[in-house]
Short mmCIF file of C-alpha atoms in Angstrom, two decimals:
data_model
loop_
_atom_site.label_atom_id
_atom_site.label_comp_id
_atom_site.label_asym_id
_atom_site.label_seq_id
_atom_site.Cartn_x
_atom_site.Cartn_y
_atom_site.Cartn_z
CA UNK A 1 28.11 -0.19 -144.05
CA UNK A 2 29.54 -3.01 -142.31
CA UNK A 3 27.89 -4.43 -138.92
CA UNK A 4 28.93 -7.25 -136.33
CA UNK A 5 26.29 -8.60 -134.36
CA UNK A 6 27.06 -10.53 -131.64
CA UNK A 7 24.25 -13.13 -130.59
CA UNK A 8 23.85 -15.16 -127.50
CA UNK A 9 22.14 -18.86 -128.50
CA UNK A 10 20.64 -21.81 -127.06
CA UNK A 11 23.85 -24.26 -127.36
CA UNK A 12 21.33 -26.89 -128.93
CA UNK A 13 20.78 -28.91 -132.68
CA UNK A 14 19.84 -26.67 -134.93
CA UNK A 15 20.00 -23.06 -134.14
CA UNK A 16 23.04 -22.17 -136.04
CA UNK A 17 20.93 -23.41 -139.14
CA UNK A 18 17.92 -21.37 -138.18
CA UNK A 19 20.02 -18.35 -137.73
CA UNK A 20 21.53 -18.59 -140.99
CA UNK A 21 18.40 -19.75 -142.76
CA UNK A 22 17.25 -16.42 -141.54
CA UNK A 23 19.65 -14.67 -143.62
CA UNK A 24 19.27 -16.77 -146.41
CA UNK A 25 15.67 -16.71 -146.57
CA UNK A 26 15.82 -12.78 -146.84
CA UNK A 27 18.29 -12.60 -148.74
CA UNK A 28 21.11 -11.18 -146.44
CA UNK A 29 24.75 -12.22 -146.77
CA UNK A 30 27.20 -12.95 -143.95
CA UNK A 31 30.47 -11.69 -144.44
CA UNK A 32 31.84 -13.85 -141.35
CA UNK A 33 30.66 -16.17 -138.90
CA UNK A 34 32.47 -17.79 -136.03
CA UNK A 35 30.44 -19.38 -132.95
CA UNK A 36 31.65 -21.20 -129.98
CA UNK A 37 30.24 -22.08 -126.73
CA UNK A 38 30.20 -19.50 -123.46
CA UNK A 39 31.81 -19.95 -119.99
CA UNK A 40 28.27 -21.77 -119.83
CA UNK A 41 28.11 -24.62 -121.82
CA UNK A 42 24.59 -24.41 -122.52
CA UNK A 43 24.92 -20.87 -124.12
CA UNK A 44 27.14 -20.34 -127.17
CA UNK A 45 28.51 -17.04 -128.59
CA UNK A 46 27.66 -16.09 -132.34
CA UNK A 47 29.29 -13.32 -134.34
CA UNK A 48 28.93 -12.50 -137.66
CA UNK A 49 29.41 -9.64 -139.66
CA UNK A 50 27.22 -8.06 -142.37
CA UNK A 51 26.56 -5.60 -145.18
CA UNK A 52 24.00 -3.42 -145.20
CA UNK A 53 21.94 -0.17 -144.59
CA UNK A 54 21.16 0.78 -140.59
CA UNK A 55 17.29 0.04 -141.34
CA UNK A 56 18.24 -3.63 -142.63
CA UNK A 57 20.64 -4.32 -139.68
CA UNK A 58 17.51 -3.12 -137.39
CA UNK A 59 15.27 -5.49 -139.58
CA UNK A 60 17.87 -8.30 -139.33
CA UNK A 61 18.16 -7.71 -135.16
CA UNK A 62 14.83 -8.10 -134.86
CA UNK A 63 13.84 -11.28 -136.66
CA UNK A 64 17.17 -12.47 -134.92
CA UNK A 65 15.10 -11.68 -131.01
CA UNK A 66 12.07 -13.63 -132.46
CA UNK A 67 13.86 -16.52 -132.93
CA UNK A 68 13.32 -19.19 -129.91
CA UNK A 69 16.85 -20.37 -128.77
CA UNK A 70 18.18 -16.57 -129.48
CA UNK A 71 19.06 -15.11 -125.64
CA UNK A 72 20.70 -12.06 -126.46
CA UNK A 73 21.48 -9.79 -129.64
CA UNK A 74 23.76 -7.09 -129.92
CA UNK A 75 24.78 -4.67 -132.77
CA UNK A 76 28.24 -4.19 -131.78
CA UNK A 77 28.10 -0.38 -133.89
CA UNK A 78 25.89 0.56 -130.66
CA UNK A 79 28.81 -0.19 -127.98
CA UNK A 80 32.44 0.34 -127.98
CA UNK A 81 34.01 -2.89 -128.54
CA UNK A 82 36.86 -4.84 -129.75
CA UNK A 83 37.24 -7.08 -132.13
CA UNK A 84 39.95 -9.74 -133.59
CA UNK A 85 40.43 -12.29 -136.69
CA UNK A 86 43.32 -15.16 -136.79
CA UNK A 87 44.73 -16.62 -139.78
CA UNK A 88 46.73 -19.37 -140.68
CA UNK A 89 49.34 -18.70 -143.53
CA UNK A 90 51.22 -21.66 -144.97
CA UNK A 91 54.08 -19.66 -146.83
CA UNK A 92 57.18 -20.55 -148.93
CA UNK A 93 59.84 -20.72 -146.87
CA UNK A 94 62.63 -21.57 -148.67
CA UNK A 95 66.76 -20.45 -147.75
CA UNK A 96 66.23 -17.59 -149.51
CA UNK A 97 63.25 -16.32 -147.97
CA UNK A 98 63.49 -18.13 -144.44
CA UNK A 99 64.86 -14.78 -143.19
CA UNK A 100 62.48 -12.38 -145.16
CA UNK A 101 59.34 -14.54 -143.77
CA UNK A 102 60.50 -14.64 -140.17
CA UNK A 103 61.45 -10.90 -140.15
CA UNK A 104 57.61 -10.32 -142.15
CA UNK A 105 56.03 -12.48 -139.39
CA UNK A 106 57.86 -10.68 -136.37
CA UNK A 107 56.71 -7.23 -137.30
CA UNK A 108 53.15 -8.15 -137.09
CA UNK A 109 53.52 -10.24 -133.91
CA UNK A 110 52.90 -13.55 -135.52
CA UNK A 111 54.48 -16.68 -134.81
CA UNK A 112 55.23 -19.88 -136.89
CA UNK A 113 53.30 -22.73 -135.98
CA UNK A 114 54.53 -25.45 -138.61
CA UNK A 115 57.97 -25.88 -140.33
CA UNK A 116 58.60 -27.85 -143.22
CA UNK A 117 61.94 -27.64 -145.31
CA UNK A 118 60.04 -25.51 -147.95
CA UNK A 119 57.40 -23.45 -146.14
CA UNK A 120 56.13 -22.11 -142.56
CA UNK A 121 52.89 -22.28 -141.33
CA UNK A 122 52.29 -18.84 -139.49
CA UNK A 123 49.55 -17.82 -137.32
CA UNK A 124 48.38 -13.80 -136.91
CA UNK A 125 45.78 -12.67 -135.24
CA UNK A 126 44.24 -9.03 -135.50
CA UNK A 127 42.10 -7.07 -136.87
CA UNK A 128 40.57 -7.46 -140.35
CA UNK A 129 43.12 -4.51 -141.65
CA UNK A 130 45.95 -6.05 -139.95
CA UNK A 131 45.29 -9.47 -141.61
CA UNK A 132 44.67 -8.45 -145.25
CA UNK A 133 48.32 -6.41 -144.38
CA UNK A 134 50.32 -9.36 -143.76
CA UNK A 135 48.30 -11.36 -146.92
CA UNK A 136 49.61 -8.72 -148.90
CA UNK A 137 52.97 -8.58 -148.15
CA UNK A 138 53.57 -12.36 -148.05
CA UNK A 139 52.12 -12.97 -151.22
CA UNK A 140 54.46 -11.88 -153.50
CA UNK A 141 56.72 -14.59 -151.42
CA UNK A 142 54.18 -17.25 -152.28
CA UNK A 143 51.16 -18.12 -149.81
CA UNK A 144 50.23 -21.77 -150.69
CA UNK A 145 47.24 -21.91 -148.37
CA UNK A 146 45.29 -19.61 -146.04
CA UNK A 147 42.71 -20.66 -143.06
CA UNK A 148 41.17 -17.26 -141.88
CA UNK A 149 38.70 -17.41 -139.07
CA UNK A 150 35.87 -15.02 -138.87
CA UNK A 151 35.54 -12.11 -136.58
CA UNK A 152 35.39 -12.23 -133.25
CA UNK A 153 34.21 -9.37 -130.86
CA UNK A 154 33.57 -8.26 -127.35
CA UNK A 155 32.46 -5.04 -125.78
CA UNK A 156 34.84 -2.84 -123.73
CA UNK A 157 34.91 -3.10 -120.12
CA UNK A 158 33.07 0.08 -118.39
CA UNK A 159 36.58 2.46 -117.37
CA UNK A 160 34.41 4.02 -114.79
CA UNK A 161 32.89 2.25 -111.70
#
């Protein structure tokens, strides 16, 4: 089962290496990884997606808690949360296909971020399924390059006071 894990870390050199080393040392795979500093520049938020049985995920979270520079570990499967990815896609956009590319991007609420005589670079954000759907639709038109972020996730705010 796929799990999204959010880890608050001290923003220091080598911390990310220790986290990824924990995974590689135990033979666990990281499906995606995204990290950047939080509103506090001394703290980073790392969001990673991994696959494993509940017992393995529990082992991973316990091992993460043991790392010195780890502040907090949250398995998002235990909370209500939102997640997003972003993809940049360079797709062929010659005279015959320009309108079709723009129509597809409009349907997926994406936007064109770079234009050349023979291609568009487009940006789309959304769930992993949405990102895969836009890739599948643009593939027959002619995708030239894809750059994809990892999943980022945030717990939902409480709806009651």
